[in-house]
mmCIF file of C-alpha atoms and ligand atoms in Angstrom:
data_model
loop_
_atom_site.group_PDB
_atom_site.id
_atom_site.type_symbol
_atom_site.label_atom_id
_atom_site.label_comp_id
_atom_site.label_asym_id
_atom_site.label_seq_id
_atom_site.Cartn_x
_atom_site.Cartn_y
_atom_site.Cartn_z
ATOM 1 C CA UNK A 46 -0.577 -8.739 -36.779
ATOM 2 C CA UNK A 47 -1.969 -5.971 -34.614
ATOM 3 C CA UNK A 48 -0.111 -5.131 -31.398
ATOM 4 C CA UNK A 49 0.175 -2.278 -28.951
ATOM 5 C CA UNK A 50 3.520 -0.482 -29.372
ATOM 6 C CA UNK A 51 5.284 1.823 -26.923
ATOM 7 C CA UNK A 52 7.907 3.959 -28.684
ATOM 8 C CA UNK A 53 8.554 6.305 -25.762
ATOM 9 C CA UNK A 54 7.655 6.008 -22.101
ATOM 10 C CA UNK A 55 4.887 8.142 -20.606
ATOM 11 C CA UNK A 56 1.148 8.208 -19.928
ATOM 12 C CA UNK A 57 -1.457 5.833 -21.388
ATOM 13 C CA UNK A 58 -1.393 7.822 -24.657
ATOM 14 C CA UNK A 59 2.043 6.380 -25.562
ATOM 15 C CA UNK A 60 0.377 3.011 -26.256
ATOM 16 C CA UNK A 61 -0.530 2.866 -29.946
ATOM 17 C CA UNK A 62 -2.065 0.109 -32.009
ATOM 18 C CA UNK A 63 0.299 -0.793 -34.865
ATOM 19 C CA UNK A 64 0.760 -3.473 -37.537
ATOM 20 C CA UNK A 65 3.846 -5.693 -37.521
ATOM 21 C CA UNK A 66 4.826 -9.106 -38.947
ATOM 22 C CA UNK A 67 3.821 -12.244 -36.995
ATOM 23 C CA UNK A 68 6.970 -13.284 -35.060
ATOM 24 C CA UNK A 69 8.898 -16.442 -35.975
ATOM 25 C CA UNK A 70 10.064 -18.770 -33.181
ATOM 26 C CA UNK A 71 13.766 -19.284 -32.402
ATOM 27 C CA UNK A 72 14.879 -22.848 -31.688
ATOM 28 C CA UNK A 73 13.577 -23.001 -28.112
ATOM 29 C CA UNK A 74 10.527 -20.749 -28.568
ATOM 30 C CA UNK A 75 6.868 -21.101 -29.482
ATOM 31 C CA UNK A 76 4.486 -18.647 -31.127
ATOM 32 C CA UNK A 77 1.075 -18.331 -29.480
ATOM 33 C CA UNK A 78 -2.097 -16.840 -30.994
ATOM 34 C CA UNK A 79 -3.550 -14.963 -28.050
ATOM 35 C CA UNK A 80 -7.135 -15.443 -26.906
ATOM 36 C CA UNK A 81 -6.704 -12.971 -24.036
ATOM 37 C CA UNK A 82 -3.970 -10.794 -22.517
ATOM 38 C CA UNK A 83 -3.913 -9.902 -18.837
ATOM 39 C CA UNK A 84 -3.522 -6.281 -17.773
ATOM 40 C CA UNK A 85 -1.447 -5.795 -14.631
ATOM 41 C CA UNK A 86 -0.120 -2.871 -12.666
ATOM 42 C CA UNK A 87 3.425 -3.839 -13.660
ATOM 43 C CA UNK A 88 2.460 -2.853 -17.231
ATOM 44 C CA UNK A 89 1.972 0.698 -15.930
ATOM 45 C CA UNK A 90 5.462 0.699 -14.365
ATOM 46 C CA UNK A 91 7.032 -0.354 -17.698
ATOM 47 C CA UNK A 92 4.931 2.113 -19.710
ATOM 48 C CA UNK A 93 5.933 4.965 -17.366
ATOM 49 C CA UNK A 94 9.596 3.970 -17.407
ATOM 50 C CA UNK A 95 9.666 3.224 -13.670
ATOM 51 C CA UNK A 96 10.816 -0.279 -14.722
ATOM 52 C CA UNK A 97 13.275 -0.181 -17.648
ATOM 53 C CA UNK A 98 13.037 -2.061 -20.942
ATOM 54 C CA UNK A 99 14.519 -1.276 -24.389
ATOM 55 C CA UNK A 100 12.284 0.818 -26.701
ATOM 56 C CA UNK A 101 10.160 0.273 -28.684
ATOM 57 C CA UNK A 102 8.352 -2.569 -26.961
ATOM 58 C CA UNK A 103 5.028 -4.403 -26.879
ATOM 59 C CA UNK A 104 3.700 -4.306 -23.306
ATOM 60 C CA UNK A 105 1.912 -7.085 -21.457
ATOM 61 C CA UNK A 106 3.295 -9.772 -19.177
ATOM 62 C CA UNK A 107 0.563 -12.382 -19.291
ATOM 63 C CA UNK A 108 -1.502 -14.239 -21.845
ATOM 64 C CA UNK A 109 -3.275 -17.399 -22.932
ATOM 65 C CA UNK A 110 -4.028 -18.910 -26.306
ATOM 66 C CA UNK A 111 -3.109 -21.604 -28.815
ATOM 67 C CA UNK A 112 0.369 -22.545 -30.042
ATOM 68 C CA UNK A 113 0.689 -21.935 -33.799
ATOM 69 C CA UNK A 114 4.400 -22.611 -34.398
ATOM 70 C CA UNK A 115 7.316 -24.112 -32.484
ATOM 71 C CA UNK A 116 11.090 -23.867 -32.843
ATOM 72 C CA UNK A 117 13.245 -26.881 -33.675
ATOM 73 C CA UNK A 118 14.233 -27.530 -30.040
ATOM 74 C CA UNK A 119 10.931 -26.677 -28.359
ATOM 75 C CA UNK A 120 9.826 -30.238 -27.620
ATOM 76 C CA UNK A 121 7.579 -29.498 -24.617
ATOM 77 C CA UNK A 122 4.762 -27.977 -26.718
ATOM 78 C CA UNK A 123 3.227 -28.542 -30.145
ATOM 79 C CA UNK A 124 0.964 -26.615 -32.499
ATOM 80 C CA UNK A 125 -2.618 -26.679 -31.260
ATOM 81 C CA UNK A 126 -1.782 -26.821 -27.514
ATOM 82 C CA UNK A 127 -3.701 -24.431 -25.247
ATOM 83 C CA UNK A 128 -1.143 -22.648 -23.110
ATOM 84 C CA UNK A 129 -0.682 -19.727 -20.720
ATOM 85 C CA UNK A 130 2.336 -17.789 -19.453
ATOM 86 C CA UNK A 131 3.517 -14.807 -17.490
ATOM 87 C CA UNK A 132 6.720 -12.823 -17.118
ATOM 88 C CA UNK A 133 7.519 -12.426 -20.825
ATOM 89 C CA UNK A 134 6.944 -8.958 -22.293
ATOM 90 C CA UNK A 135 4.779 -8.707 -25.428
ATOM 91 C CA UNK A 136 1.277 -9.982 -24.646
ATOM 92 C CA UNK A 137 -0.706 -6.909 -25.805
ATOM 93 C CA UNK A 138 -0.773 -8.453 -29.259
ATOM 94 C CA UNK A 139 -2.482 -10.939 -31.568
ATOM 95 C CA UNK A 140 0.593 -13.203 -31.457
ATOM 96 C CA UNK A 141 3.430 -13.532 -28.946
ATOM 97 C CA UNK A 142 6.693 -15.395 -29.018
ATOM 98 C CA UNK A 143 7.499 -17.136 -25.722
ATOM 99 C CA UNK A 144 10.290 -19.486 -24.574
ATOM 100 C CA UNK A 145 8.639 -22.923 -24.635
ATOM 101 C CA UNK A 146 9.750 -23.697 -21.088
ATOM 102 C CA UNK A 147 7.734 -20.722 -19.755
ATOM 103 C CA UNK A 148 4.472 -22.075 -21.190
ATOM 104 C CA UNK A 149 2.130 -24.151 -19.066
ATOM 105 C CA UNK A 150 -0.782 -26.236 -20.350
ATOM 106 C CA UNK A 151 -4.289 -24.970 -19.535
ATOM 107 C CA UNK A 152 -6.532 -27.628 -17.950
ATOM 108 C CA UNK A 153 -9.633 -28.487 -19.966
ATOM 109 C CA UNK A 154 -12.095 -27.026 -17.482
ATOM 110 C CA UNK A 155 -10.281 -23.663 -17.348
ATOM 111 C CA UNK A 156 -11.104 -21.225 -20.174
ATOM 112 C CA UNK A 157 -8.490 -19.185 -22.006
ATOM 113 C CA UNK A 158 -9.780 -16.012 -20.381
ATOM 114 C CA UNK A 159 -9.617 -17.557 -16.921
ATOM 115 C CA UNK A 160 -6.075 -18.771 -17.575
ATOM 116 C CA UNK A 161 -4.970 -15.324 -18.745
ATOM 117 C CA UNK A 162 -6.561 -13.856 -15.621
ATOM 118 C CA UNK A 163 -5.017 -16.318 -13.181
ATOM 119 C CA UNK A 164 -1.360 -16.611 -14.138
ATOM 120 C CA UNK A 165 0.248 -13.444 -12.791
ATOM 121 C CA UNK A 166 -2.100 -12.378 -10.017
ATOM 122 C CA UNK A 167 -3.046 -15.930 -8.986
ATOM 123 C CA UNK A 168 0.537 -17.133 -8.666
ATOM 124 C CA UNK A 169 1.402 -13.889 -6.846
ATOM 125 C CA UNK A 170 -1.356 -14.400 -4.289
ATOM 126 C CA UNK A 171 -0.175 -18.004 -3.958
ATOM 127 C CA UNK A 172 3.505 -17.284 -3.272
ATOM 128 C CA UNK A 173 2.670 -14.406 -0.909
ATOM 129 C CA UNK A 174 0.348 -16.507 1.262
ATOM 130 C CA UNK A 175 2.144 -19.864 0.977
ATOM 131 C CA UNK A 176 5.858 -18.993 0.755
ATOM 132 C CA UNK A 177 6.838 -15.388 1.519
ATOM 133 C CA UNK A 178 4.869 -15.466 4.747
ATOM 134 C CA UNK A 179 3.300 -18.926 4.951
ATOM 135 C CA UNK A 180 0.056 -18.058 6.693
ATOM 136 C CA UNK A 181 -1.335 -20.436 9.273
ATOM 137 C CA UNK A 182 -4.808 -21.013 10.594
ATOM 138 C CA UNK A 183 -5.641 -18.506 13.326
ATOM 139 C CA UNK A 184 -3.096 -15.899 12.241
ATOM 140 C CA UNK A 185 -4.148 -12.401 11.211
ATOM 141 C CA UNK A 186 -3.191 -10.762 7.906
ATOM 142 C CA UNK A 187 -3.827 -7.247 6.699
ATOM 143 C CA UNK A 188 -4.361 -7.076 2.923
ATOM 144 C CA UNK A 189 -4.297 -3.641 1.282
ATOM 145 C CA UNK A 190 -6.233 -2.885 -1.938
ATOM 146 C CA UNK A 191 -8.201 -6.041 -1.256
ATOM 147 C CA UNK A 192 -10.686 -5.623 -4.129
ATOM 148 C CA UNK A 193 -7.926 -5.366 -6.731
ATOM 149 C CA UNK A 194 -6.627 -8.105 -8.993
ATOM 150 C CA UNK A 195 -4.119 -9.601 -6.583
ATOM 151 C CA UNK A 196 -6.146 -8.435 -3.572
ATOM 152 C CA UNK A 197 -9.302 -10.480 -4.184
ATOM 153 C CA UNK A 198 -7.264 -13.637 -4.824
ATOM 154 C CA UNK A 199 -5.030 -13.124 -1.799
ATOM 155 C CA UNK A 200 -8.030 -12.590 0.492
ATOM 156 C CA UNK A 201 -9.579 -15.853 -0.735
ATOM 157 C CA UNK A 202 -6.366 -17.842 -0.274
ATOM 158 C CA UNK A 203 -5.741 -16.410 3.208
ATOM 159 C CA UNK A 204 -9.352 -17.143 4.143
ATOM 160 C CA UNK A 205 -9.068 -20.713 2.825
ATOM 161 C CA UNK A 206 -5.976 -21.260 4.985
ATOM 162 C CA UNK A 207 -8.063 -20.253 7.988
ATOM 163 C CA UNK A 208 -6.428 -16.903 8.697
ATOM 164 C CA UNK A 209 -8.318 -13.843 9.850
ATOM 165 C CA UNK A 210 -8.184 -11.218 7.094
ATOM 166 C CA UNK A 211 -8.438 -7.496 7.701
ATOM 167 C CA UNK A 212 -8.805 -5.771 4.336
ATOM 168 C CA UNK A 213 -8.458 -2.181 3.178
ATOM 169 C CA UNK A 214 -10.259 -0.683 0.170
ATOM 170 C CA UNK A 215 -11.265 2.788 -1.036
ATOM 171 C CA UNK A 216 -15.042 2.476 -1.553
ATOM 172 C CA UNK A 217 -18.167 0.790 -0.174
ATOM 173 C CA UNK A 218 -18.589 -1.179 -3.409
ATOM 174 C CA UNK A 219 -15.062 -2.545 -3.076
ATOM 175 C CA UNK A 220 -15.721 -3.330 0.606
ATOM 176 C CA UNK A 221 -18.606 -5.603 -0.401
ATOM 177 C CA UNK A 222 -16.341 -7.525 -2.763
ATOM 178 C CA UNK A 223 -13.615 -7.911 -0.122
ATOM 179 C CA UNK A 224 -16.175 -9.241 2.357
ATOM 180 C CA UNK A 225 -17.559 -11.657 -0.221
ATOM 181 C CA UNK A 226 -14.022 -12.921 -0.893
ATOM 182 C CA UNK A 227 -13.653 -13.813 2.781
ATOM 183 C CA UNK A 228 -12.324 -10.739 4.574
ATOM 184 C CA UNK A 229 -13.479 -10.708 8.171
ATOM 185 C CA UNK A 230 -13.168 -6.952 8.588
ATOM 186 C CA UNK A 231 -12.884 -4.267 5.919
ATOM 187 C CA UNK A 232 -11.511 -0.775 6.508
ATOM 188 C CA UNK A 233 -12.188 2.106 4.118
ATOM 189 C CA UNK A 234 -8.678 3.532 4.276
ATOM 190 C CA UNK A 235 -9.787 6.597 2.351
ATOM 191 C CA UNK A 236 -12.224 7.525 5.108
ATOM 192 C CA UNK A 237 -10.735 6.226 8.344
ATOM 193 C CA UNK A 238 -7.236 5.729 9.734
ATOM 194 C CA UNK A 239 -6.353 2.105 9.025
ATOM 195 C CA UNK A 240 -3.629 2.160 11.669
ATOM 196 C CA UNK A 241 -5.999 3.105 14.501
ATOM 197 C CA UNK A 242 -8.726 0.801 13.164
ATOM 198 C CA UNK A 243 -6.416 -2.215 12.916
ATOM 199 C CA UNK A 244 -5.094 -1.631 16.430
ATOM 200 C CA UNK A 245 -8.678 -1.509 17.673
ATOM 201 C CA UNK A 246 -9.676 -4.664 15.774
ATOM 202 C CA UNK A 247 -6.695 -6.617 17.138
ATOM 203 C CA UNK A 248 -7.046 -5.348 20.698
ATOM 204 C CA UNK A 249 -3.687 -3.577 20.375
ATOM 205 C CA UNK A 250 -1.839 -6.829 19.541
ATOM 206 C CA UNK A 251 -1.238 -6.065 15.877
ATOM 207 C CA UNK A 252 -1.276 -8.384 12.881
ATOM 208 C CA UNK A 253 1.150 -11.165 11.973
ATOM 209 C CA UNK A 254 1.700 -9.940 8.431
ATOM 210 C CA UNK A 255 0.889 -6.934 6.243
ATOM 211 C CA UNK A 256 0.616 -7.582 2.506
ATOM 212 C CA UNK A 257 1.196 -4.119 1.036
ATOM 213 C CA UNK A 258 0.993 -3.407 -2.696
ATOM 214 C CA UNK A 259 0.034 0.245 -2.268
ATOM 215 C CA UNK A 260 3.433 1.407 -1.013
ATOM 216 C CA UNK A 261 3.976 5.119 -0.628
ATOM 217 C CA UNK A 262 0.750 5.979 1.213
ATOM 218 C CA UNK A 263 0.516 2.870 3.421
ATOM 219 C CA UNK A 264 3.995 1.478 4.147
ATOM 220 C CA UNK A 265 4.952 3.471 7.224
ATOM 221 C CA UNK A 266 1.646 3.077 9.039
ATOM 222 C CA UNK A 267 1.731 -0.624 8.179
ATOM 223 C CA UNK A 268 4.879 -1.024 10.268
ATOM 224 C CA UNK A 269 2.973 0.357 13.274
ATOM 225 C CA UNK A 270 0.313 -2.347 13.181
ATOM 226 C CA UNK A 271 2.597 -5.389 13.120
ATOM 227 C CA UNK A 272 3.023 -7.537 16.205
ATOM 228 C CA UNK A 273 6.597 -7.874 17.484
ATOM 229 C CA UNK A 274 8.597 -9.898 14.929
ATOM 230 C CA UNK A 275 5.771 -9.576 12.406
ATOM 231 C CA UNK A 276 6.454 -9.305 8.687
ATOM 232 C CA UNK A 277 5.907 -6.459 6.254
ATOM 233 C CA UNK A 278 5.555 -7.874 2.749
ATOM 234 C CA UNK A 279 5.878 -4.902 0.415
ATOM 235 C CA UNK A 280 5.100 -6.239 -3.048
ATOM 236 C CA UNK A 281 4.087 -3.169 -5.047
ATOM 237 C CA UNK A 282 3.716 0.579 -5.209
ATOM 238 C CA UNK A 283 0.343 1.417 -6.744
ATOM 239 C CA UNK A 284 0.379 4.800 -4.966
ATOM 240 C CA UNK A 285 4.083 5.387 -5.670
ATOM 241 C CA UNK A 286 7.437 4.055 -4.483
ATOM 242 C CA UNK A 287 8.275 3.881 -0.785
ATOM 243 C CA UNK A 288 11.027 6.424 -0.037
ATOM 244 C CA UNK A 289 14.393 5.358 1.469
ATOM 245 C CA UNK A 290 13.922 4.176 4.986
ATOM 246 C CA UNK A 291 16.035 3.820 8.170
ATOM 247 C CA UNK A 292 16.412 0.145 9.111
ATOM 248 C CA UNK A 293 16.755 1.056 12.806
ATOM 249 C CA UNK A 294 12.993 1.685 12.766
ATOM 250 C CA UNK A 295 12.551 -2.080 12.419
ATOM 251 C CA UNK A 296 14.119 -2.704 15.831
ATOM 252 C CA UNK A 297 12.269 0.187 17.446
ATOM 253 C CA UNK A 298 8.918 -1.072 16.181
ATOM 254 C CA UNK A 299 9.431 -4.634 17.449
ATOM 255 C CA UNK A 300 12.220 -6.496 15.618
ATOM 256 C CA UNK A 301 10.156 -6.497 12.445
ATOM 257 C CA UNK A 302 10.927 -8.197 9.140
ATOM 258 C CA UNK A 303 10.555 -6.447 5.797
ATOM 259 C CA UNK A 304 10.732 -8.169 2.438
ATOM 260 C CA UNK A 305 10.212 -6.873 -1.120
ATOM 261 C CA UNK A 306 9.410 -9.994 -3.140
ATOM 262 C CA UNK A 307 8.640 -10.379 -6.811
ATOM 263 C CA UNK A 308 6.962 -13.248 -8.671
ATOM 264 C CA UNK A 309 9.946 -13.894 -10.963
ATOM 265 C CA UNK A 310 11.950 -15.352 -8.077
ATOM 266 C CA UNK A 311 9.118 -17.652 -7.036
ATOM 267 C CA UNK A 312 8.674 -19.261 -10.478
ATOM 268 C CA UNK A 313 12.291 -19.090 -11.627
ATOM 269 C CA UNK A 314 12.675 -22.823 -12.217
ATOM 270 C CA UNK A 315 10.425 -24.774 -14.555
ATOM 271 C CA UNK A 316 9.329 -27.119 -11.748
ATOM 272 C CA UNK A 317 8.327 -24.150 -9.553
ATOM 273 C CA UNK A 318 6.350 -22.597 -12.416
ATOM 274 C CA UNK A 319 4.549 -25.864 -13.137
ATOM 275 C CA UNK A 320 3.794 -26.556 -9.469
ATOM 276 C CA UNK A 321 2.586 -23.040 -8.683
ATOM 277 C CA UNK A 322 0.446 -22.615 -11.792
ATOM 278 C CA UNK A 323 -0.902 -26.137 -11.191
ATOM 279 C CA UNK A 324 -1.845 -25.193 -7.628
ATOM 280 C CA UNK A 325 -3.709 -22.089 -8.824
ATOM 281 C CA UNK A 326 -5.499 -23.938 -11.640
ATOM 282 C CA UNK A 327 -6.371 -26.653 -9.110
ATOM 283 C CA UNK A 328 -8.001 -24.078 -6.830
ATOM 284 C CA UNK A 329 -10.019 -22.786 -9.782
ATOM 285 C CA UNK A 330 -11.109 -26.268 -10.798
ATOM 286 C CA UNK A 331 -12.207 -27.176 -7.262
ATOM 287 C CA UNK A 332 -14.116 -23.914 -6.865
ATOM 288 C CA UNK A 333 -11.965 -22.773 -3.919
ATOM 289 C CA UNK A 334 -10.772 -19.770 -5.898
ATOM 290 C CA UNK A 335 -13.067 -17.512 -7.875
ATOM 291 C CA UNK A 336 -11.908 -15.043 -10.491
ATOM 292 C CA UNK A 337 -13.629 -11.729 -11.035
ATOM 293 C CA UNK A 338 -13.255 -10.808 -14.701
ATOM 294 C CA UNK A 339 -15.454 -7.748 -15.039
ATOM 295 C CA UNK A 340 -13.290 -5.498 -17.176
ATOM 296 C CA UNK A 341 -12.840 -6.779 -20.708
ATOM 297 C CA UNK A 342 -11.523 -4.414 -23.396
ATOM 298 C CA UNK A 343 -10.702 -4.829 -27.084
ATOM 299 C CA UNK A 344 -6.924 -4.749 -27.640
ATOM 300 C CA UNK A 345 -7.300 -1.365 -29.334
ATOM 301 C CA UNK A 346 -8.565 0.095 -26.034
ATOM 302 C CA UNK A 347 -5.453 -0.609 -23.981
ATOM 303 C CA UNK A 348 -5.212 3.094 -23.135
ATOM 304 C CA UNK A 349 -8.645 3.040 -21.531
ATOM 305 C CA UNK A 350 -7.765 -0.100 -19.571
ATOM 306 C CA UNK A 351 -4.682 1.595 -18.123
ATOM 307 C CA UNK A 352 -6.617 4.775 -17.277
ATOM 308 C CA UNK A 353 -9.231 2.719 -15.441
ATOM 309 C CA UNK A 354 -6.627 0.678 -13.543
ATOM 310 C CA UNK A 355 -4.585 3.705 -12.505
ATOM 311 C CA UNK A 356 -7.760 5.651 -11.720
ATOM 312 C CA UNK A 357 -8.774 3.021 -9.107
ATOM 313 C CA UNK A 358 -11.942 2.357 -11.103
ATOM 314 C CA UNK A 359 -11.456 -1.390 -11.454
ATOM 315 C CA UNK A 360 -11.986 -4.457 -9.295
ATOM 316 C CA UNK A 361 -10.524 -7.884 -9.954
ATOM 317 C CA UNK A 362 -9.016 -8.631 -13.355
ATOM 318 C CA UNK A 363 -8.717 -6.587 -16.549
ATOM 319 C CA UNK A 364 -8.302 -8.416 -19.875
ATOM 320 C CA UNK A 365 -7.536 -7.263 -23.412
ATOM 321 C CA UNK A 366 -9.050 -9.309 -26.238
ATOM 322 C CA UNK A 367 -7.118 -9.166 -29.539
HETATM 323 P P1 NDP B 1393 -4.977 -3.657 -8.578
HETATM 324 O O1 NDP B 1393 -6.147 -4.235 -9.255
HETATM 325 O O2 NDP B 1393 -4.729 -4.020 -7.156
HETATM 326 O O3 NDP B 1393 -5.063 -2.086 -8.728
HETATM 327 C C1 NDP B 1393 -4.393 -1.228 -7.882
HETATM 328 C C2 NDP B 1393 -5.227 -0.858 -6.663
HETATM 329 O O4 NDP B 1393 -4.391 -0.157 -5.753
HETATM 330 C C3 NDP B 1393 -6.355 0.105 -6.966
HETATM 331 O O5 NDP B 1393 -7.522 -0.513 -7.418
HETATM 332 C C4 NDP B 1393 -6.544 0.793 -5.634
HETATM 333 O O6 NDP B 1393 -7.468 0.092 -4.803
HETATM 334 C C5 NDP B 1393 -5.161 0.686 -4.979
HETATM 335 N N1 NDP B 1393 -4.527 2.021 -4.857
HETATM 336 C C6 NDP B 1393 -4.249 2.653 -3.703
HETATM 337 N N2 NDP B 1393 -3.722 3.848 -3.926
HETATM 338 C C7 NDP B 1393 -3.672 3.999 -5.274
HETATM 339 C C8 NDP B 1393 -3.239 5.062 -6.114
HETATM 340 N N3 NDP B 1393 -2.756 6.228 -5.632
HETATM 341 N N4 NDP B 1393 -3.336 4.894 -7.454
HETATM 342 C C9 NDP B 1393 -3.817 3.764 -7.963
HETATM 343 N N5 NDP B 1393 -4.249 2.724 -7.210
HETATM 344 C C10 NDP B 1393 -4.173 2.843 -5.879
HETATM 345 O O7 NDP B 1393 -3.671 -3.997 -9.432
HETATM 346 P P2 NDP B 1393 -2.886 -5.388 -9.578
HETATM 347 O O8 NDP B 1393 -3.645 -6.457 -8.897
HETATM 348 O O9 NDP B 1393 -2.471 -5.553 -10.982
HETATM 349 O O10 NDP B 1393 -1.566 -5.108 -8.761
HETATM 350 C C11 NDP B 1393 -1.632 -4.758 -7.395
HETATM 351 C C12 NDP B 1393 -0.268 -4.393 -6.908
HETATM 352 O O11 NDP B 1393 0.490 -5.571 -6.720
HETATM 353 C C13 NDP B 1393 0.547 -3.467 -7.789
HETATM 354 O O12 NDP B 1393 1.255 -2.561 -6.959
HETATM 355 C C14 NDP B 1393 1.498 -4.421 -8.460
HETATM 356 O O13 NDP B 1393 2.682 -3.788 -8.865
HETATM 357 C C15 NDP B 1393 1.733 -5.415 -7.382
HETATM 358 N N6 NDP B 1393 2.149 -6.724 -7.863
HETATM 359 C C16 NDP B 1393 3.335 -7.212 -7.439
HETATM 360 C C17 NDP B 1393 3.759 -8.450 -7.799
HETATM 361 C C18 NDP B 1393 5.013 -8.998 -7.208
HETATM 362 O O14 NDP B 1393 5.331 -10.168 -7.410
HETATM 363 N N7 NDP B 1393 5.777 -8.211 -6.469
HETATM 364 C C19 NDP B 1393 2.994 -9.269 -8.743
HETATM 365 C C20 NDP B 1393 1.701 -8.698 -9.074
HETATM 366 C C21 NDP B 1393 1.322 -7.454 -8.676
HETATM 367 P P3 NDP B 1393 -8.383 0.962 -3.785
HETATM 368 O O15 NDP B 1393 -9.197 1.854 -4.674
HETATM 369 O O16 NDP B 1393 -9.185 -0.016 -3.044
HETATM 370 O O17 NDP B 1393 -7.415 1.724 -2.927
#
């Protein structure tokens, strides 16, 4: 089979297309022939070595396709099932081996590409808006990088809950997409000061929650726009990691909360995974959630996909097709 291999960490050029044998399932595993692999910012962290994994490795944390083989104890799936998963490394490939209990069935009305696009970013947007800070109607949320993969889904979910969404993006084109997804106000944080703008838009009151995946360039200012006892949800570092930080600032800025969540802990149990993926698929089926899959690359062009993602050239989801 063809798969992208990373033998040493570094820039996009360390991802090479290579041939290797189709994997065999262990007792509790299944082998899936991929129809589509999702590209996510976490793949950049692993490729760079910011997140550690043994070398060599096949990147990719998300995929969808058809089961081709199952291990002797993998009773929850059978050959021919359409399935999707996230959180298991190795999806930039024609075939992946996945623990059967991490696979979820894809509803009939959801395509393989949609399933591959919805698992990681959809469930992330879901846990952020429903569990980490369960948004309520009438509350105000600030969503950074709102035209990105997670961003566009999070804006839609927050809007559907009835919250007011203030979004930040880097370009006019991205602003249009954030508006269309349901953002009430959009700030071009590359051109104006989002701290001053948010204070103005909230009449000095501040927002209930900041969903920050940008990190280094936005974190500190984000603390200044929270209402007293508001919550900073730092869930990524697309601009770089947030440096060490003095917790006393949280009391000085209004008894704030800070959390640094990750999807793994919100789908750790099988029942959580099934319920959360079911909720996201349900939103897709009812039309309440729309995916934007504009960036589709052949598997062999994984390097280009990463360059585009890191270069802030993309909106919505990026997929690799084996
Ligand atoms: P995105 O599609 O959101 O791409 C990243 C976006 O970040 C860019 O499009 C850009 O939007 C913005 N950005 C701001 N500054 C920079 C910079 N210096 N370099 C690059 N991009 C920048 O990616 P994903 O949806 O895949 O992921 C979004 C973030 O969410 C990532 O940080 C990721 O790690 C995190 N994440 C966390 C999860 C968790 O559970 N903790 C799960 C999933 C994702 P703009 O041009 O508008 O500024």
